[in-house]
Amino acid sequence: MRGALHLLLVLALVLVGCSPKQSTQSEAPDTFVFARGSDAHKLDPADIDDGESVNTVSQIFEGLVRFKSGTLQIEECLADSYSISDDGLVYTFKIREGVSFHDGTPLDAAAAAYTFLRQMDEDHPGHFPEAAFSYWNYLYQDIDDIAVVDDMTLEIRLSRPNASMLYSLAIFPAYLVSPNSVQTYGSDMQRQPVGTGPYRFAAWRPNEAIVLERYPDYWDEPAAFERMVFTVVPDNTTRLLQLKSGSAHGMDGLQPSEVQALQDDESITVYQESGLNVGYLAFNLETDRVSIPEVREAISLAIDKQRFATVALEGAGRAARYPLPKGFLGYPENEDPFEHDPARARELLEPYANLFEGNPLEILVMNAPRPYLPDPVTAATFLKGQLEAVGIPTKVTALDFKTQLDLLRNGDFEVGLIGWVGDNGDTDNFLSTFFASWAAEKGSATNYSFYRNDEMDALLQAGREETDTKRRAKIYEDALKLWKRDLPILPLCHGDNIVALDARFSGFELQKIGDLRLTDLRYEGE
């Protein structure tokens, strides 16, 4: 009871802008506070797809392998070694000795297998009916069997080769959860997460804060702070004021103009690099108007992407030509020029003008900052002006991020301004996410356009199975040609990853896949 009361006191102090223990030059704070614009949705790593949830579970859970910090190189984590068979069908992992989950459950091969079995087997007691397990459907669908070879050896067996599987095993849906926690809490485990990471879950006040605490029996280097708190502060300016005042020690969602103003502030360190993301318009092809190819083409020609990127990103990113970042496998060597032709857009729209009379096109947008859209409402308002200039009356509907995602996943929209942050650094993670028919299931869709094309599916599956880099690149080039022909989504911009921290803290690196790794933070003092 005393522990629970203490956590409530900590939470109360943080929420009113006070640190539980103020740091001095020689004394580190006992609590690290990170302010962000939205709350997590849930904390079951197998059933999340929003950044806030991912960034929270990344402090609590770990996988068999992980990305070496700041890179796309794979290294061992809860497996201390691994091997892949010559035919690419069997992945063998030796489980690390001496690791326990936060509830005391020892990690062995059977416990590791549980994470995968509960996602792949609909009859498994941990496969909750209300859970979408959306990532399983398009990143792990080639897993055919999970085998416990002995107490500390796990095999993951595939039905066909998958060139990106090892990278997919390094990201959050493959984080290992305690079997005992699932059995104890049932579906409520999404609010009672139990992993193996350096921090364990302590408390959650929805839409206000999540409190984590140091796990004393962590197998690797212990966390530097007694607690880590993620607070929800929707207003960018307020988050920045908290960072400057010391009531928060880190934040994301900075406006580009704010980044410029912080460059000369020695008390704050700004981390910024090109992000593996894309902001885009999703056209719901199951609705009447944007299912018309000429209407989608007209919208594309009406938008000046260069100006959009200037307005939306203010120098903290760039305009997008393709639905994946430059440098990814299959990205064309000779980029197509940006097309902005309002006159041609008006011509294309002329036969369909009656469809918009008294019934404006609706753009659904989130009202919280994302890496690809620091100020989504301003970006959507710019698009509204561009579309109305060619004769498409338009309205912008701004919603909280959770509500917007639910509407997109279920197809309850016409046009959505949304984006994607790459999970595993692989081209498939963008193109299958956007265009695969297996990613277009209502309720768990990431293919928000509900685009279904057999030729595209065949190319995406071939890209997964091909291990020769040149042949794989050609497959993705062909897939991009299909995208350009059918235009189910319109890429708009790539935003920079930006995080600001109190300069007294070190050990932070931006991660290529955009998640937030705070477990290596240390306090250096003045």
XYZ file of C-alpha atoms in Angstrom:
526
model
C 0.000 0.000 0.000
C 2.843 2.397 0.833
C 4.363 1.758 -2.606
C 1.083 2.532 -4.349
C 0.615 5.733 -2.344
C 4.162 6.800 -3.141
C 3.559 6.316 -6.866
C 0.398 8.385 -6.665
C 2.381 11.143 -4.960
C 5.067 10.984 -7.655
C 2.410 11.155 -10.354
C 0.711 14.107 -8.703
C 3.987 16.030 -8.410
C 4.870 15.408 -12.052
C 1.449 16.458 -13.307
C 1.629 19.804 -11.505
C 5.067 20.454 -12.985
C 7.275 19.522 -10.040
C 10.060 16.959 -10.065
C 9.824 14.446 -7.192
C 13.459 15.194 -6.385
C 15.123 18.224 -7.921
C 18.635 17.572 -9.209
C 21.686 19.548 -8.331
C 25.028 19.667 -10.119
C 26.274 16.631 -8.185
C 23.006 14.771 -7.616
C 21.012 13.057 -10.336
C 17.212 13.277 -10.369
C 15.455 10.094 -9.339
C 12.766 10.569 -12.023
C 13.144 11.228 -15.741
C 10.106 12.966 -17.263
C 9.368 12.837 -20.997
C 6.545 15.056 -22.302
C 4.653 14.089 -25.444
C 1.556 15.198 -27.319
C -0.615 12.074 -26.999
C -1.064 9.115 -24.692
C -0.393 5.475 -25.490
C -3.373 3.469 -26.733
C -2.478 0.182 -25.042
C 0.668 -1.590 -23.848
C 0.405 -5.040 -25.402
C 3.322 -4.979 -27.869
C 1.590 -7.496 -30.132
C -1.475 -5.292 -30.550
C -0.270 -1.714 -31.061
C 0.587 0.455 -34.050
C 0.868 4.011 -32.684
C 4.125 5.735 -31.792
C 3.238 6.590 -28.212
C 2.433 2.980 -27.360
C 5.585 1.760 -29.132
C 7.775 4.282 -27.318
C 6.378 3.201 -23.967
C 6.670 -0.566 -24.452
C 10.214 -0.101 -25.773
C 11.337 0.754 -22.239
C 9.515 -2.257 -20.733
C 9.954 -5.113 -23.220
C 12.733 -6.654 -25.309
C 12.977 -9.102 -28.190
C 15.217 -11.982 -29.113
C 17.238 -9.576 -31.242
C 17.292 -5.793 -31.583
C 18.782 -3.027 -33.675
C 22.139 -1.807 -32.482
C 21.428 1.685 -31.180
C 21.312 4.306 -33.918
C 21.697 1.770 -36.736
C 19.853 -0.864 -38.768
C 22.349 -3.553 -37.717
C 20.951 -6.565 -35.873
C 22.455 -7.637 -32.555
C 21.520 -10.258 -29.969
C 19.281 -9.320 -27.051
C 17.246 -11.974 -25.193
C 18.879 -14.533 -27.456
C 22.619 -14.663 -26.911
C 23.121 -16.238 -30.341
C 21.134 -17.153 -33.435
C 21.541 -18.899 -36.783
C 19.553 -19.130 -40.029
C 19.424 -22.292 -42.135
C 20.855 -22.235 -45.656
C 17.379 -22.409 -47.178
C 16.217 -19.455 -45.079
C 13.376 -21.430 -43.500
C 14.606 -22.098 -39.952
C 15.736 -19.444 -37.462
C 17.342 -20.941 -34.342
C 17.748 -18.873 -31.175
C 19.712 -19.776 -28.040
C 17.899 -18.064 -25.161
C 20.001 -15.976 -22.795
C 20.512 -17.593 -19.390
C 19.556 -15.885 -16.140
C 16.827 -13.541 -17.439
C 13.501 -13.135 -15.661
C 10.351 -11.195 -16.440
C 9.266 -8.421 -14.094
C 6.822 -10.803 -12.363
C 9.610 -13.293 -11.609
C 8.777 -15.708 -14.429
C 12.069 -17.156 -15.730
C 12.768 -16.718 -19.437
C 13.213 -19.974 -21.303
C 12.354 -21.227 -24.781
C 8.762 -22.068 -23.834
C 8.201 -18.573 -22.419
C 9.691 -17.045 -25.569
C 7.489 -19.212 -27.785
C 4.372 -17.949 -25.976
C 4.678 -14.469 -27.516
C 4.497 -15.872 -31.036
C 1.973 -18.640 -30.420
C -0.598 -16.263 -28.940
C -0.510 -14.199 -32.123
C -0.535 -16.973 -34.715
C -3.041 -19.364 -33.104
C -6.593 -18.026 -32.908
C -7.474 -20.739 -30.357
C -4.621 -19.783 -28.011
C -5.896 -18.447 -24.651
C -3.729 -15.355 -25.128
C -5.267 -14.586 -28.537
C -7.900 -12.199 -27.240
C -10.957 -11.708 -29.473
C -10.761 -7.910 -29.164
C -7.082 -7.805 -30.200
C -6.252 -7.079 -33.851
C -2.670 -8.453 -33.944
C -2.434 -6.509 -37.194
C 1.330 -6.810 -37.562
C 1.139 -10.583 -37.551
C -0.995 -10.462 -40.666
C 1.592 -8.728 -42.818
C 5.045 -8.994 -41.194
C 4.979 -12.496 -39.715
C 2.499 -14.362 -41.886
C 5.277 -16.586 -43.268
C 5.915 -18.111 -39.819
C 4.600 -21.650 -40.037
C 5.659 -23.143 -36.705
C 7.263 -22.271 -33.378
C 9.268 -25.146 -31.903
C 10.779 -25.493 -28.416
C 13.827 -27.640 -29.186
C 15.031 -27.776 -25.586
C 14.754 -25.633 -22.471
C 16.828 -22.809 -23.931
C 16.553 -23.301 -27.703
C 13.753 -21.901 -29.844
C 13.159 -22.453 -33.549
C 11.026 -20.220 -35.738
C 10.134 -22.116 -38.907
C 8.894 -20.390 -42.061
C 6.701 -21.684 -44.857
C 8.811 -19.767 -47.392
C 11.885 -17.512 -47.249
C 11.332 -13.975 -46.018
C 14.183 -11.529 -46.595
C 13.010 -9.124 -43.912
C 12.093 -11.609 -41.159
C 15.152 -11.114 -38.952
C 14.590 -7.344 -38.997
C 10.917 -7.858 -38.149
C 11.939 -9.958 -35.148
C 13.800 -6.919 -33.807
C 10.716 -4.722 -33.464
C 7.896 -4.388 -30.954
C 5.357 -7.060 -32.071
C 8.110 -9.619 -31.388
C 8.887 -8.301 -27.889
C 8.563 -11.122 -25.376
C 5.704 -10.896 -22.874
C 5.429 -12.832 -19.639
C 3.097 -15.823 -20.148
C 2.103 -15.551 -16.507
C 0.986 -11.935 -16.964
C -1.329 -12.892 -19.831
C -2.777 -15.727 -17.795
C -3.172 -13.515 -14.718
C -4.616 -10.350 -16.262
C -6.247 -11.695 -19.413
C -6.997 -8.937 -21.911
C -6.289 -6.374 -19.186
C -2.595 -7.193 -19.659
C -2.607 -4.342 -22.181
C -2.797 -2.083 -19.107
C -0.570 -4.284 -16.921
C 2.457 -4.943 -19.149
C 5.159 -7.341 -17.933
C 8.399 -7.618 -19.891
C 12.129 -8.107 -19.235
C 13.386 -4.551 -19.847
C 15.264 -2.174 -17.547
C 12.012 -0.458 -16.514
C 8.809 -2.108 -15.317
C 5.291 -0.776 -15.357
C 4.070 1.028 -12.217
C 0.989 3.196 -12.919
C -1.117 4.755 -15.674
C -3.477 7.682 -15.442
C -5.031 7.775 -18.961
C -4.399 10.932 -20.993
C -2.173 12.270 -18.220
C 0.846 10.076 -17.467
C 2.413 6.611 -17.433
C 4.903 5.797 -14.660
C 7.641 3.170 -15.003
C 10.112 2.158 -12.316
C 13.580 0.643 -12.385
C 13.609 -3.170 -12.516
C 16.188 -4.178 -9.887
C 16.877 -7.647 -11.346
C 17.532 -6.520 -14.916
C 19.973 -8.834 -16.697
C 22.072 -6.075 -18.293
C 23.259 -2.639 -17.107
C 20.634 -1.250 -14.706
C 18.536 1.799 -15.532
C 19.922 5.110 -14.325
C 16.700 6.440 -12.799
C 14.324 5.113 -10.190
C 11.401 6.126 -12.360
C 10.581 7.182 -15.898
C 7.369 9.127 -16.496
C 5.679 9.808 -19.838
C 3.361 12.797 -19.484
C 0.671 13.857 -21.962
C 0.914 17.538 -22.881
C -0.990 18.154 -26.137
C 0.171 21.738 -26.632
C 3.661 22.035 -28.157
C 4.381 25.375 -26.522
C 3.486 24.065 -23.079
C 5.758 21.026 -23.536
C 8.623 23.281 -24.506
C 8.047 25.551 -21.504
C 8.128 22.481 -19.256
C 11.420 21.396 -20.795
C 12.931 24.841 -20.292
C 11.696 25.049 -16.700
C 13.024 21.604 -15.771
C 9.647 20.024 -14.977
C 10.230 17.828 -18.042
C 13.608 16.487 -19.156
C 12.731 15.527 -22.723
C 10.071 16.046 -25.376
C 9.142 15.284 -28.960
C 6.734 16.925 -31.391
C 8.752 20.128 -31.630
C 7.652 22.593 -34.252
C 10.465 23.303 -36.746
C 10.372 27.003 -35.839
C 10.949 26.031 -32.213
C 13.943 23.935 -33.218
C 15.598 26.975 -34.773
C 15.024 28.989 -31.615
C 16.684 26.304 -29.483
C 19.929 26.100 -31.430
C 21.619 28.693 -29.223
C 20.154 27.431 -25.954
C 22.985 25.609 -24.198
C 20.613 24.112 -21.623
C 18.830 22.009 -24.254
C 20.196 19.517 -26.784
C 18.212 19.042 -29.985
C 18.646 15.734 -31.824
C 17.587 15.871 -35.469
C 18.059 13.647 -38.521
C 16.124 12.524 -41.580
C 13.318 10.196 -40.586
C 12.310 6.916 -42.188
C 8.723 8.056 -42.560
C 6.224 9.469 -45.016
C 3.191 11.701 -44.619
C 0.492 11.045 -47.198
C -3.121 11.329 -48.271
C -5.008 8.027 -48.164
C -7.899 7.784 -50.621
C -10.614 5.414 -49.437
C -11.278 3.497 -52.637
C -14.503 2.120 -51.207
C -16.099 5.582 -51.329
C -17.741 6.951 -54.459
C -15.765 10.056 -55.373
C -12.122 9.238 -54.708
C -12.579 5.761 -56.204
C -12.629 7.610 -59.566
C -9.058 7.581 -60.961
C -9.426 11.019 -62.572
C -10.428 12.568 -59.242
C -7.360 11.127 -57.512
C -5.125 12.315 -60.337
C -6.671 15.781 -60.166
C -6.036 15.990 -56.425
C -2.441 14.956 -57.020
C -1.931 17.653 -59.669
C -3.630 20.305 -57.532
C -1.114 20.016 -54.688
C 2.234 21.773 -54.827
C 4.279 19.314 -52.791
C 7.275 21.591 -52.475
C 5.143 24.341 -50.985
C 3.338 21.791 -48.835
C 6.649 20.596 -47.368
C 7.679 24.191 -46.694
C 4.423 24.915 -44.871
C 4.164 21.592 -43.064
C 7.806 21.066 -42.118
C 9.452 24.513 -42.243
C 12.780 23.049 -43.304
C 12.646 20.007 -41.001
C 12.145 17.515 -43.823
C 11.463 17.376 -47.528
C 8.757 16.790 -50.116
C 7.987 13.175 -51.055
C 8.033 11.743 -54.561
C 7.392 8.112 -53.657
C 5.674 6.221 -50.826
C 8.968 5.336 -49.145
C 12.075 7.304 -48.152
C 14.913 7.925 -50.570
C 17.652 5.318 -50.408
C 15.356 2.361 -49.728
C 15.677 -0.689 -51.926
C 13.720 -0.137 -55.141
C 13.642 3.648 -54.904
C 14.211 4.846 -58.501
C 17.664 6.182 -59.332
C 16.111 8.781 -61.624
C 13.398 10.499 -59.639
C 10.239 11.645 -61.338
C 9.783 15.431 -61.237
C 7.148 16.879 -58.964
C 3.969 17.510 -60.911
C 1.870 20.552 -60.043
C -0.603 21.423 -62.779
C -3.767 23.142 -61.483
C -5.045 23.750 -65.016
C -4.896 20.053 -65.857
C -6.514 19.262 -62.490
C -9.493 21.481 -63.391
C -9.865 19.719 -66.744
C -9.916 16.303 -65.113
C -12.478 17.430 -62.534
C -14.879 19.071 -64.966
C -16.994 15.939 -65.662
C -17.314 15.299 -61.915
C -18.031 18.806 -60.638
C -21.606 17.874 -59.749
C -20.346 15.297 -57.250
C -18.988 18.062 -55.041
C -21.880 20.498 -55.216
C -23.063 21.118 -51.680
C -20.972 18.188 -50.466
C -17.348 19.109 -49.757
C -14.527 16.619 -49.782
C -13.627 15.755 -46.182
C -10.001 15.456 -45.069
C -9.678 13.586 -41.785
C -6.599 14.632 -39.802
C -5.167 14.097 -36.319
C -4.715 17.095 -34.031
C -1.490 15.917 -32.391
C 2.055 16.222 -33.806
C 3.638 13.310 -35.657
C 7.231 12.990 -36.943
C 6.010 13.436 -40.519
C 3.559 16.263 -39.648
C 4.556 18.457 -36.685
C 1.388 20.554 -37.127
C -1.163 18.351 -38.914
C -4.061 20.820 -38.845
C -2.006 23.576 -40.475
C -0.889 21.085 -43.128
C -4.475 19.994 -43.796
C -5.616 23.613 -44.029
C -2.985 24.227 -46.712
C -4.314 21.245 -48.674
C -7.834 22.609 -48.352
C -6.737 25.845 -50.021
C -4.977 24.007 -52.848
C -7.991 21.803 -53.584
C -10.499 24.628 -53.455
C -8.338 26.555 -55.923
C -9.111 23.889 -58.546
C -12.801 23.630 -57.727
C -13.027 20.980 -54.993
C -14.871 22.373 -51.957
C -13.094 20.884 -48.961
C -13.523 20.674 -45.218
C -10.960 19.627 -42.615
C -12.062 17.465 -39.693
C -9.477 17.326 -36.889
C -9.744 14.557 -34.296
C -7.589 13.085 -31.577
C -5.159 10.547 -32.964
C -6.856 7.484 -31.452
C -10.211 8.394 -32.984
C -8.686 9.150 -36.359
C -6.863 5.803 -36.444
C -10.034 3.914 -35.547
C -11.922 5.589 -38.392
C -9.117 4.929 -40.867
C -8.758 1.273 -39.874
C -12.473 0.719 -40.322
C -12.840 2.667 -43.580
C -15.098 5.339 -42.068
C -13.636 8.269 -44.003
C -13.146 9.624 -47.506
C -9.635 11.123 -47.493
C -7.215 10.831 -44.592
C -4.075 12.876 -43.921
C -1.894 10.377 -42.108
C 1.610 8.938 -42.223
C 3.797 5.957 -41.503
C 7.041 5.545 -39.589
C 9.051 2.565 -40.802
C 9.367 -0.307 -38.343
C 12.253 -2.413 -39.594
C 14.145 -0.405 -42.201
C 12.917 -2.565 -45.093
C 11.038 -1.542 -48.251
C 8.420 -4.224 -47.651
C 7.455 -2.498 -44.414
C 6.268 0.494 -46.434
C 4.851 -1.059 -49.586
C 3.054 -4.006 -47.983
C 1.711 -1.707 -45.287
C 0.151 0.572 -47.904
C -0.790 -1.748 -50.759
C -1.095 -5.397 -49.723
C -4.578 -6.853 -49.695
C -3.679 -8.757 -46.522
C -3.204 -5.353 -44.819
C -6.715 -4.210 -45.788
C -8.765 -6.050 -43.185
C -11.384 -3.787 -41.600
C -10.625 -3.054 -37.962
C -6.877 -3.690 -38.225
C -6.069 -2.184 -41.642
C -2.886 -0.278 -42.367
C -3.771 -0.256 -46.062
C -6.222 2.562 -45.374
C -7.118 2.919 -49.050
C -8.408 -0.671 -49.067
C -6.523 -1.073 -52.331
C -6.595 -4.652 -53.602
C -4.696 -5.733 -56.684
C -3.540 -9.272 -57.454
C -0.541 -8.087 -59.450
C 0.609 -5.889 -56.573
C 0.155 -8.734 -54.079
C 2.245 -11.036 -56.257
C 5.055 -8.491 -56.491
C 5.044 -7.838 -52.751
C 5.165 -11.542 -51.962
C 7.965 -12.064 -54.484
C 9.896 -9.203 -52.870
C 9.667 -10.885 -49.503
C 10.955 -14.198 -50.795
C 13.771 -12.861 -52.980
C 17.164 -12.684 -51.261
C 19.179 -11.373 -54.213
C 19.386 -7.605 -53.697
C 19.344 -6.614 -57.372
C 16.403 -8.840 -58.244
C 14.554 -7.679 -55.155
C 15.132 -4.022 -56.071
C 13.665 -4.646 -59.537
C 10.545 -6.182 -57.979
C 9.988 -3.089 -55.863
C 10.592 -0.794 -58.831
C 7.770 -2.622 -60.598
C 5.549 -2.285 -57.527
C 6.154 1.476 -57.530
C 5.076 1.631 -61.169
C 1.787 0.016 -60.193
C 1.374 2.495 -57.341
C 1.939 5.396 -59.725
C -0.609 4.016 -62.166
C -3.336 3.404 -59.567
C -2.491 6.134 -57.013
C -4.267 4.721 -53.947
C -2.243 7.085 -51.765
C -0.514 10.403 -52.453
C 2.879 10.796 -50.703
C 3.455 14.365 -49.517
C 6.491 14.680 -47.241
C 9.197 13.065 -45.152
C 9.722 14.668 -41.743
C 12.877 14.728 -39.648
C 13.094 12.838 -36.378
C 13.412 15.498 -33.672
C 13.796 15.020 -29.932
C 14.879 17.670 -27.416
C 16.492 16.810 -24.084
C 17.786 18.688 -21.097
C 21.504 19.054 -21.911
C 22.516 17.559 -18.563
C 21.503 14.102 -19.838
C 23.663 11.982 -22.138
C 23.507 8.552 -23.760
C 20.643 9.321 -26.116
C 20.633 8.427 -29.817
C 17.905 8.818 -32.404
C 16.858 5.432 -33.732
C 16.614 4.828 -37.476
C 13.201 3.216 -37.154
C 11.872 6.183 -35.184
C 11.229 4.555 -31.822
C 12.350 6.201 -28.600
C 15.121 4.414 -26.716
C 15.566 6.090 -23.339
C 17.047 3.144 -21.496
C 20.659 4.254 -22.077
C 20.160 7.747 -20.657
C 22.524 8.946 -17.947
C 22.695 12.158 -15.924
C 25.915 14.146 -16.371
C 25.113 17.216 -14.282
C 25.898 20.827 -15.104
